[in-house]
Amino acid sequence: MKKTINNNQNGHPIVGIDLGTTNSAVAFINKGRPEIIPSPSGERIIPSVVHINQQGQVEVGKTAQDALIAMPSRTIAAVKRKMGSEEEIILAGQAFLPHEISALILKKLKEFVDARLGEGDKEAVITVPAYFTDKQRRATKQAGELAGFIVERIVNEPTAAAMAYGLFNLDKDKHILVYDLGGGTFDVSVVEIMGGILDVKASTGNSQLGGEDFDWRIAEWMAQKIQAQHGVNPLDDLRAKAILKEEAEQVKKLLSERDTVEISLPVVLFKDKTPIGLSTSIERNFFEEMIEDLLKETMDKVQEVLTQAELTVEEIDEILLVGGSTRIPMVSRLISQFFGKSPRKDVHPDEAVALGAAVQAGIKSGLLSKSGMVVTDVAPFSMGISVLEQWKGISYRPGGFSVIIPKNTTIPVTRSEKYYTVNDGQEAVSIEVYQGEHERVKYNHHLGKFLLEGIPSNSAGAESIEVKFHYNINGILEVSAKCLSNDREMSVLMQDALDRFSEESFLESTTSLENLWKDVKEDVLSAEEEEWKRFQQFLDDAVEDYEAEDVEKNITELKQEVKRLIKRSKHLLEHASSEESAGLQEIIESLNAVEEMEDVEEILEAINNATDALIELET
Ligand code: AMP
């Protein structure tokens, strides 16, 4: 029976999820192979867009994406870029946190899973960019739980992509570089496959760089053109901004196939009730210049990850391109130039991560135990605490960063360091936890803090405190501090350090999302929908007027041409032979016949025929 094929030891089916900035997908292991679970209507990936419609119902995916321009204040895309932040997102007048919006996307995927594998509890492995901070990982885990999944593991996206590839390529030892450029994030990892072990050697990236940035570069360029021509900045208008952004993405995608793309937007916004549009074209070369600095940044990261992994360019055997933005031809070109060989073409840029997450799920559930694959990952950033540091050799200043787990340490890992009291009679220490690479904590991410009290009163430096960090396989950190002289200990899972994620607020979120999912409110048009309808009507009328004007202008011009042709024929008639006269009479009659007509096609046909006949007579 379907239900048993993907169960782990607890009896729950387990799936792998790629929760992407732009698109999301879910997969499971079926007969020993990872397989995408499509939506009931057959979509293999869905846009990570959430919309609350006028009935108050949540829509996720393509329908939500279609509403992005029509109802921007009811629709949200690319929420992944805000994950882990406390930034409130107002959607249809309701406030959400980014992980709550992500929960709605995951809830949609859960519907596909339930339809395929049956109702009941489901476990999930969810992927995150390798460069996601601890806070962003926790927010992702929370989103999964809010959606009703038991979140079994958080896996790094490039690791997942390597797993999808590695499952069928474990026989040969090799080094793989995974270049993952999606909608909002960039990750690059070096993975070693050796004796069936898939070992991530190093990982780096930028959690704020991706295809969205390329879209904005085009959108800004289009906006500048409009501003130069009409003196208004369309980016100041929410809807015009959405129109430009959507067009920019389409243009960008087309530029992956073609050298030039025509841009024709009849209406972007209105100025004094007059529609303002944009008609221009863009060349691939120009687009490449626009994004060159961003792609160059990704290549710098490629060099950086090689240095961290202590490998040379020649030691990389395969390059996997993952993420929708790797379809931009310049990406393969830069990679080929850098490595002196082409990247592999057989990985699906949109599906590899979800498939890899399913492989991780399969390893966890034992379904892929025969594959013999073992996977290890690394901490993508350094973690440590704030300490007093010696300053100018004479005094101390706070805010120094003492690293306990260095970047790229294989995980899970437990490391500890000893610290000493700095004041006479000091009975407490504040442990402030950070992650990042800067030697001053203020430039790194603050993860949380706690107080260790009960240290015996003693002279400065006489009491020692052991601070222990345990970084688990999900990339989530547990910190403890112990006074070594009396064994007083304080241990904190960073996850619990944030009030936001308390049990109470979790329940609150679950209930409100649950209600939202089911709730069908009264069918009342909001002011925004009213406005949109008016705008649509105005737009339709404007386009109709524009077209009507165009036809009118055309007919007038055509009729002038008819008159010119009649005049020319009559002029020729004055000196024509009798044979030519008959032909010319016929031409004049056919032109006279259309003189009073309003049908563009007929007039055009008469003009064309007459012109051909006159040319023949004249030569
Ligand atoms: P992902 O986050 O991996 O789903 O990637 C989504 C990103 O890939 C979005 O920014 C898309 O606009 C971009 N993308 C998808 N197809 C193409 C294409 N043919 N050319 C350029 N970018 C693309």
XYZ file of C-alpha atoms and ligand atoms in Angstrom:
642
model
C 0.000 0.000 0.000
C 1.174 3.547 -0.774
C 1.316 4.575 2.844
C 3.994 2.117 3.853
C 6.494 2.738 1.075
C 8.029 5.800 2.601
C 7.593 5.253 6.305
C 10.430 5.549 8.752
C 10.761 3.513 11.930
C 8.045 5.593 13.637
C 5.632 4.645 10.931
C 5.300 8.196 9.629
C 5.930 8.857 5.984
C 8.900 11.176 5.529
C 9.378 13.639 2.710
C 12.033 16.088 1.515
C 11.115 19.729 0.910
C 12.862 22.487 -0.989
C 11.405 25.677 0.464
C 12.746 28.080 -2.146
C 12.674 31.853 -2.437
C 10.884 31.665 -5.757
C 9.621 28.098 -6.021
C 9.090 25.181 -3.687
C 8.852 21.437 -4.234
C 8.390 18.252 -2.266
C 9.721 14.766 -2.974
C 9.814 11.297 -1.450
C 11.556 7.990 -2.013
C 9.614 5.653 -4.233
C 11.067 2.243 -5.073
C 14.546 3.335 -4.073
C 14.566 6.538 -6.104
C 13.722 10.120 -5.167
C 10.567 11.308 -6.872
C 8.803 14.692 -6.934
C 5.261 14.719 -5.529
C 3.328 16.937 -7.928
C 0.220 18.905 -7.091
C -3.051 17.153 -7.928
C -3.093 19.210 -11.140
C 0.405 18.073 -12.046
C 2.685 21.016 -11.113
C 6.080 19.712 -10.021
C 7.155 22.984 -8.442
C 4.957 25.781 -7.161
C 5.727 29.502 -6.878
C 6.492 30.419 -3.242
C 3.814 33.087 -3.307
C 0.973 33.523 -0.814
C -2.211 35.446 -1.430
C -5.243 36.043 0.734
C -8.200 36.373 -1.566
C -11.257 38.529 -1.127
C -13.065 35.744 0.685
C -10.232 35.649 3.198
C -8.951 32.314 1.897
C -5.293 31.535 1.492
C -4.040 30.790 -1.985
C -0.548 29.489 -2.569
C 1.351 28.947 -5.822
C 0.391 29.894 -9.348
C -2.973 31.499 -8.497
C -1.273 33.569 -5.806
C 1.426 34.585 -8.268
C -1.221 35.739 -10.720
C -2.591 38.042 -8.019
C 0.778 39.654 -7.329
C 0.150 42.631 -9.573
C -3.594 42.876 -9.132
C -3.543 42.838 -5.357
C -0.064 43.571 -4.057
C -1.214 44.307 -0.536
C -2.846 40.864 -0.335
C 0.048 38.969 -1.851
C 3.614 38.201 -0.826
C 6.529 36.673 -2.732
C 10.176 35.970 -1.834
C 9.426 35.826 1.897
C 12.441 33.562 2.370
C 14.645 36.633 2.204
C 13.042 37.826 5.430
C 13.143 34.480 7.261
C 14.384 34.738 10.800
C 13.631 38.440 11.007
C 10.948 39.965 13.162
C 9.701 42.075 10.271
C 5.930 42.038 10.247
C 4.295 41.394 6.908
C 0.875 42.912 6.486
C -1.262 40.824 4.222
C -4.896 41.722 3.659
C -4.726 43.806 6.812
C -3.361 40.973 8.988
C 0.143 40.866 10.421
C 2.355 37.831 9.861
C 5.912 36.945 10.640
C 7.991 35.605 7.748
C 8.023 32.051 9.108
C 4.236 32.096 9.308
C 4.013 32.935 5.611
C 6.481 30.133 4.877
C 4.261 27.849 6.947
C 1.420 28.549 4.517
C 3.598 27.493 1.581
C 4.576 24.322 3.416
C 0.939 23.673 4.262
C 0.168 23.717 0.557
C 2.916 21.184 -0.105
C 1.532 19.069 2.705
C -1.752 18.869 0.813
C 0.110 17.311 -2.133
C 1.810 14.893 0.237
C -1.465 13.941 1.914
C -3.084 13.370 -1.474
C -0.199 11.114 -2.566
C 0.681 9.304 0.668
C -2.578 9.480 2.588
C -3.661 11.547 5.592
C -1.865 11.449 8.929
C 1.380 12.687 10.486
C 4.295 13.344 8.180
C 7.934 13.924 8.892
C 9.933 16.298 6.769
C 13.474 17.155 5.886
C 13.539 20.819 4.849
C 16.405 22.468 3.042
C 17.896 25.890 3.716
C 20.736 27.793 2.058
C 24.021 26.662 3.599
C 24.638 30.250 4.518
C 21.417 30.604 6.532
C 22.085 31.759 10.070
C 21.031 29.812 13.123
C 18.033 32.098 13.501
C 16.940 31.578 9.901
C 17.224 27.800 10.358
C 15.128 27.912 13.483
C 12.524 30.002 11.687
C 12.428 27.387 8.898
C 12.000 24.545 11.372
C 9.254 26.502 13.081
C 7.526 27.091 9.728
C 7.542 23.339 9.065
C 6.042 22.628 12.457
C 3.373 25.287 12.025
C 2.448 23.632 8.745
C 1.877 20.381 10.618
C 5.069 18.503 9.726
C 7.315 16.816 12.243
C 10.533 18.491 11.140
C 13.075 15.754 11.249
C 16.034 17.607 9.843
C 17.215 20.858 8.304
C 19.649 20.217 5.452
C 21.810 22.623 3.480
C 20.602 23.078 -0.086
C 23.918 22.435 -1.855
C 24.417 19.336 0.287
C 20.980 18.127 -0.775
C 21.792 18.756 -4.443
C 25.019 16.781 -4.051
C 23.063 13.957 -2.407
C 20.636 13.760 -5.327
C 23.630 13.443 -7.619
C 25.683 11.283 -5.223
C 23.040 8.604 -4.727
C 23.778 7.228 -8.179
C 27.435 8.253 -8.319
C 28.897 6.848 -5.140
C 31.176 4.334 -6.874
C 33.920 6.792 -7.865
C 35.806 9.020 -5.463
C 35.657 12.641 -6.526
C 35.319 16.278 -5.582
C 32.182 18.129 -6.618
C 31.515 21.833 -6.555
C 27.839 22.737 -6.156
C 27.030 26.234 -7.433
C 23.502 27.074 -6.334
C 22.069 30.369 -7.575
C 18.363 30.607 -6.917
C 15.863 33.435 -6.704
C 17.140 34.992 -3.527
C 20.217 33.196 -2.329
C 23.575 32.033 -3.529
C 25.458 29.078 -2.062
C 28.562 27.293 -3.121
C 29.909 24.136 -1.561
C 32.704 21.696 -2.146
C 31.681 18.108 -1.552
C 33.925 15.075 -1.468
C 32.608 11.637 -2.303
C 34.963 9.034 -0.946
C 34.230 5.388 -0.184
C 30.475 6.056 -0.158
C 30.815 8.966 2.229
C 29.558 12.298 1.013
C 31.521 14.844 2.938
C 30.920 18.589 2.648
C 34.393 20.143 2.870
C 33.449 23.815 2.814
C 30.501 26.037 2.164
C 30.032 29.732 1.629
C 27.681 32.127 -0.113
C 25.458 35.135 0.228
C 21.946 34.772 1.610
C 20.893 38.020 -0.088
C 21.963 37.448 -3.681
C 19.940 35.825 -6.441
C 17.677 36.128 -9.464
C 15.493 38.697 -7.697
C 18.423 41.110 -7.783
C 18.787 40.594 -11.529
C 15.073 41.341 -11.975
C 15.431 44.560 -10.010
C 18.373 45.669 -12.116
C 16.191 45.365 -15.244
C 13.172 46.892 -13.484
C 15.256 49.876 -12.351
C 16.592 50.369 -15.851
C 13.030 50.321 -17.243
C 11.928 52.758 -14.519
C 14.757 55.145 -15.414
C 13.633 55.085 -19.044
C 10.077 55.940 -18.035
C 11.265 58.661 -15.691
C 13.445 60.198 -18.395
C 10.539 60.223 -20.858
C 7.646 61.165 -18.588
C 9.126 62.637 -15.427
C 7.521 60.129 -13.064
C 9.222 57.333 -11.170
C 7.107 54.181 -11.530
C 8.965 52.592 -8.615
C 7.133 54.998 -6.302
C 3.880 53.277 -7.235
C 3.285 49.839 -5.719
C 1.390 48.457 -8.678
C 3.659 49.936 -11.352
C 6.596 48.501 -9.428
C 4.979 45.062 -9.511
C 4.283 45.374 -13.254
C 7.925 46.294 -13.957
C 9.251 43.542 -11.709
C 7.119 40.897 -13.405
C 8.074 42.102 -16.869
C 11.730 42.239 -15.814
C 11.654 38.586 -14.756
C 10.048 37.540 -18.043
C 12.602 39.555 -19.997
C 15.454 38.057 -17.975
C 14.237 34.526 -18.672
C 13.841 35.239 -22.397
C 17.369 36.641 -22.486
C 18.584 33.171 -21.473
C 17.273 31.992 -24.875
C 17.665 35.038 -27.123
C 20.104 37.836 -27.859
C 17.478 40.590 -27.926
C 14.109 40.909 -26.237
C 11.407 43.428 -27.125
C 9.702 45.110 -24.192
C 6.200 46.351 -24.835
C 4.167 47.517 -21.872
C 1.153 49.588 -23.017
C 0.371 50.784 -19.491
C 2.675 50.819 -16.471
C 0.994 53.663 -14.616
C -1.123 56.734 -15.173
C -0.008 60.339 -15.089
C -2.872 62.846 -15.031
C -5.189 60.035 -16.177
C -2.993 59.406 -19.232
C -1.555 55.904 -19.536
C 2.226 55.736 -19.500
C 3.844 52.690 -21.031
C 7.213 51.522 -22.193
C 8.313 50.258 -25.552
C 11.955 49.380 -25.941
C 14.301 46.449 -26.343
C 17.180 44.985 -24.410
C 20.192 42.994 -25.562
C 21.690 40.051 -23.744
C 25.117 41.743 -23.735
C 23.678 44.762 -21.973
C 21.903 42.575 -19.403
C 25.160 40.743 -18.778
C 26.895 44.063 -18.128
C 24.098 44.958 -15.706
C 24.627 41.880 -13.561
C 28.343 41.391 -14.102
C 29.318 42.631 -10.634
C 26.844 40.248 -8.979
C 28.034 37.226 -10.946
C 31.620 38.252 -10.304
C 30.807 38.186 -6.603
C 29.601 34.592 -6.938
C 32.853 33.639 -8.690
C 34.852 35.252 -5.867
C 32.928 32.982 -3.519
C 33.810 30.000 -5.711
C 37.485 30.877 -5.256
C 36.921 31.381 -1.535
C 35.287 27.981 -1.060
C 38.153 26.262 -2.905
C 40.647 27.986 -0.623
C 38.655 26.920 2.429
C 38.482 23.334 1.170
C 42.222 23.496 0.378
C 41.643 22.333 -3.173
C 42.829 23.630 -6.508
C 40.676 24.263 -9.567
C 42.122 21.110 -11.189
C 41.073 18.967 -8.225
C 37.368 19.622 -8.847
C 36.019 16.740 -10.934
C 32.420 17.843 -11.448
C 30.523 21.111 -11.213
C 26.783 20.927 -10.509
C 24.645 23.945 -11.338
C 21.531 24.214 -9.206
C 18.840 26.896 -8.914
C 16.796 28.586 -11.623
C 19.262 31.443 -12.140
C 21.964 29.069 -13.383
C 19.981 28.997 -16.652
C 21.556 32.375 -17.438
C 24.157 31.463 -20.096
C 26.757 33.773 -18.557
C 26.820 31.563 -15.436
C 27.926 28.431 -17.350
C 30.354 30.559 -19.323
C 32.027 31.977 -16.205
C 32.156 28.519 -14.615
C 33.621 26.957 -17.770
C 36.252 29.702 -18.008
C 37.158 29.335 -14.353
C 37.408 25.545 -14.255
C 38.420 24.911 -17.842
C 35.546 22.426 -18.141
C 31.800 22.591 -18.569
C 29.394 22.085 -15.692
C 27.213 18.957 -15.698
C 23.979 19.247 -17.602
C 22.129 16.269 -16.128
C 21.020 17.802 -12.830
C 17.623 19.444 -12.890
C 18.197 22.986 -11.585
C 14.701 23.274 -10.097
C 14.258 19.793 -8.700
C 17.695 18.662 -7.498
C 17.347 20.174 -4.029
C 13.933 18.628 -3.271
C 15.121 15.272 -4.633
C 18.231 15.488 -2.448
C 16.116 16.326 0.590
C 14.131 13.165 -0.184
C 17.406 11.216 -0.323
C 18.249 12.536 3.153
C 14.740 11.524 4.242
C 15.355 8.096 2.719
C 18.620 7.677 4.597
C 16.916 8.711 7.810
C 14.008 6.308 7.312
C 16.243 3.416 6.286
C 14.684 3.214 2.840
C 18.020 3.975 1.239
C 20.151 2.011 3.669
C 21.250 -0.278 0.847
C 22.820 2.671 -0.967
C 25.484 2.799 1.737
C 25.596 6.574 1.526
C 26.781 8.439 4.604
C 26.583 12.213 4.637
C 28.468 14.720 6.715
C 27.998 18.451 6.608
C 29.829 21.513 7.892
C 29.027 24.573 9.972
C 28.828 27.358 7.403
C 29.933 30.089 9.855
C 31.994 30.484 13.020
C 30.232 30.515 16.384
C 31.486 31.876 19.649
C 30.955 34.335 22.465
C 31.606 37.945 23.286
C 34.694 38.488 25.464
C 36.806 41.295 26.798
C 39.806 41.699 24.589
C 43.099 43.320 25.251
C 43.216 46.779 23.744
C 46.345 48.599 22.692
C 48.252 46.368 25.131
C 47.195 48.464 28.122
C 43.521 47.923 28.863
C 40.566 45.704 28.001
C 37.503 46.499 25.958
C 34.284 44.473 25.552
C 32.948 43.108 22.266
C 35.768 40.838 21.140
C 34.674 37.642 19.384
C 36.084 34.410 20.787
C 35.385 31.584 18.320
C 34.446 28.202 19.803
C 33.293 26.388 16.628
C 35.192 27.645 13.575
C 33.517 27.911 10.174
C 33.547 24.707 8.089
C 33.898 22.369 11.087
C 32.226 19.045 10.287
C 28.906 18.697 12.114
C 27.523 17.506 14.479
C 30.227 18.912 16.699
C 30.819 19.672 20.366
C 33.600 22.062 21.336
C 34.421 23.854 24.557
C 36.675 26.674 25.699
C 37.743 27.903 29.118
C 37.305 31.547 30.178
C 38.227 33.379 33.395
C 36.580 35.972 35.600
C 37.917 39.504 35.105
C 36.873 41.240 38.332
C 37.577 40.580 41.988
C 34.457 39.105 43.622
C 32.739 38.455 40.268
C 29.798 36.094 40.922
C 28.098 36.012 37.528
C 28.986 36.011 33.825
C 26.826 36.930 30.903
C 27.289 34.538 27.995
C 26.490 36.323 24.744
C 26.449 34.045 21.738
C 27.257 35.208 18.203
C 27.948 33.764 14.794
C 29.951 35.308 12.006
C 33.490 35.900 10.863
C 34.349 39.326 12.281
C 36.674 39.699 15.254
C 34.288 42.262 16.781
C 30.901 40.842 17.781
C 28.973 43.917 16.722
C 29.570 42.969 13.092
C 28.302 39.408 13.630
C 24.833 37.920 14.237
C 23.625 37.907 17.809
C 22.080 34.526 18.616
C 21.116 34.974 22.231
C 22.442 35.406 25.757
C 22.104 33.992 29.257
C 23.513 34.536 32.698
C 25.550 32.051 34.729
C 25.251 32.921 38.401
C 26.582 31.362 41.601
C 30.286 31.700 40.869
C 32.202 31.705 44.208
C 33.498 35.155 45.118
C 37.202 35.100 44.388
C 39.983 37.238 43.010
C 39.984 38.215 39.321
C 41.068 35.367 37.066
C 40.829 32.734 39.817
C 37.517 31.245 38.684
C 37.257 29.452 35.361
C 34.128 28.889 33.302
C 33.862 26.254 30.623
C 31.622 27.244 27.726
C 30.461 24.309 25.613
C 28.856 24.567 22.167
C 26.994 21.658 20.623
C 26.028 22.263 17.004
C 23.684 19.540 15.852
C 23.099 18.001 12.445
C 20.262 20.458 11.787
C 22.607 23.361 12.248
C 20.975 24.324 15.534
C 23.097 25.332 18.470
C 23.023 24.383 22.156
C 25.231 26.297 24.553
C 26.165 25.554 28.133
C 28.388 27.306 30.659
C 29.809 25.673 33.759
C 31.743 27.117 36.674
C 34.507 24.528 37.095
C 35.134 25.076 40.804
C 31.564 24.279 41.950
C 30.017 22.637 38.860
C 27.264 25.266 38.628
C 25.923 24.885 35.121
C 23.523 26.665 32.848
C 22.497 25.225 29.514
C 20.454 26.918 26.820
C 19.150 25.687 23.528
C 19.385 28.830 21.446
C 15.991 27.879 20.108
C 14.411 28.558 23.499
C 16.198 31.807 23.996
C 13.751 33.679 21.827
C 10.342 34.517 23.269
C 8.875 34.512 19.789
C 9.162 30.797 19.624
C 7.657 30.070 22.994
C 5.098 27.305 23.205
C 2.346 29.850 23.691
C 3.106 31.920 20.614
C 3.534 28.732 18.617
C 0.022 27.640 19.560
C -1.317 31.076 18.785
C 0.268 31.030 15.343
C -0.972 27.516 14.618
C -4.524 28.413 15.538
C -4.597 31.610 13.507
C -3.034 29.946 10.457
C -5.396 27.010 10.797
C -8.359 29.393 10.864
C -7.034 31.322 7.929
C -6.651 28.139 5.947
C -10.257 27.178 6.492
C -11.926 30.542 6.906
C -14.198 31.778 4.210
C -15.150 35.337 5.029
C -18.033 37.284 3.576
C -17.742 38.066 -0.074
C -17.189 41.761 0.370
C -15.010 43.649 -2.039
C -12.346 45.552 -0.176
C -11.442 49.082 -1.151
C -8.385 47.646 -2.839
C -10.353 45.265 -5.014
C -12.747 48.035 -5.918
C -9.811 50.167 -6.874
C -8.291 47.306 -8.871
C -11.526 46.751 -10.739
C -11.697 50.445 -11.583
C -8.076 50.348 -12.653
C -8.729 47.299 -14.851
C -11.691 49.012 -16.464
C -9.667 52.149 -17.027
C -6.861 50.052 -18.460
C -9.209 48.194 -20.824
C -10.810 51.458 -21.934
C -7.425 53.086 -22.438
C -6.181 50.191 -24.547
C -9.445 50.135 -26.524
C -9.286 53.895 -27.168
C -5.684 53.568 -28.139
C -6.464 50.754 -30.571
C -9.545 52.553 -31.944
C -7.494 55.694 -32.455
C -4.912 53.627 -34.222
C -7.454 52.056 -36.600
C -8.957 55.449 -37.372
C -5.545 56.899 -38.084
C -4.779 53.909 -40.289
C -7.969 54.180 -42.348
C -7.448 57.883 -42.963
C -3.910 57.245 -44.153
C -5.032 54.315 -46.330
C -7.746 56.387 -47.961
C -5.240 59.084 -48.802
C -3.163 56.387 -50.451
C -6.230 55.219 -52.424
C -6.766 58.793 -53.627
C -3.097 59.097 -54.617
C -3.326 55.849 -56.597
C -6.503 56.959 -58.406
C -4.786 60.247 -59.331
C -1.716 58.380 -60.581
C -3.871 56.001 -62.649
C -5.828 58.882 -64.191
C -2.570 60.608 -65.045
C -1.302 57.456 -66.767
C -4.620 57.105 -68.576
C -3.988 60.384 -70.429
C -1.112 58.812 -72.412
C -2.159 55.154 -72.358
C -2.699 52.775 -75.292
C -6.190 51.272 -75.635
C -4.992 48.014 -74.055
C -3.460 49.878 -71.121
C -6.580 52.023 -70.769
C -8.738 48.978 -70.056
C -6.316 47.852 -67.353
C -6.172 51.331 -65.815
C -9.979 51.655 -65.839
C -10.158 48.398 -63.911
C -7.644 49.673 -61.347
C -9.562 52.933 -60.898
C -12.837 51.035 -60.447
C -11.359 48.729 -57.830
C -9.972 51.735 -55.945
C -13.243 53.649 -56.210
C -15.007 50.604 -54.789
C -13.055 50.762 -51.522
C -13.067 54.534 -51.143
C -16.149 54.530 -48.928
C -15.319 51.322 -47.084
C -14.145 51.106 -43.434
C -12.597 47.663 -43.685
C -8.824 47.992 -43.367
C -8.159 44.570 -44.873
C -10.210 45.232 -48.019
C -8.678 48.685 -48.543
C -5.210 47.245 -48.081
C -5.864 44.461 -50.579
C -7.120 46.972 -53.173
C -4.066 49.190 -52.606
C -1.672 46.272 -52.947
C -3.306 44.977 -56.129
C -3.441 48.439 -57.655
C 0.177 49.170 -56.774
C 1.341 45.861 -58.340
C -0.711 46.497 -61.500
C 0.563 50.081 -61.842
C 4.181 48.986 -61.445
C 3.642 46.431 -64.191
C 2.051 49.047 -66.488
C 4.795 51.561 -65.849
C 7.693 49.191 -66.631
P 14.929 28.890 -7.586
O 14.983 29.757 -6.330
O 15.994 27.913 -7.689
O 13.550 28.341 -7.843
O 15.230 29.892 -8.805
C 14.318 30.844 -9.174
C 15.045 31.952 -9.897
O 15.502 31.455 -11.151
C 14.138 33.122 -10.199
O 14.810 34.345 -9.945
C 13.862 32.959 -11.674
O 13.575 34.195 -12.299
C 15.169 32.382 -12.138
N 15.027 31.703 -13.436
C 14.196 30.698 -13.766
N 14.323 30.380 -15.058
C 15.267 31.217 -15.572
C 15.844 31.400 -16.871
N 15.455 30.662 -17.923
N 16.788 32.351 -17.024
C 17.168 33.126 -15.982
N 16.667 33.009 -14.737
C 15.720 32.065 -14.526
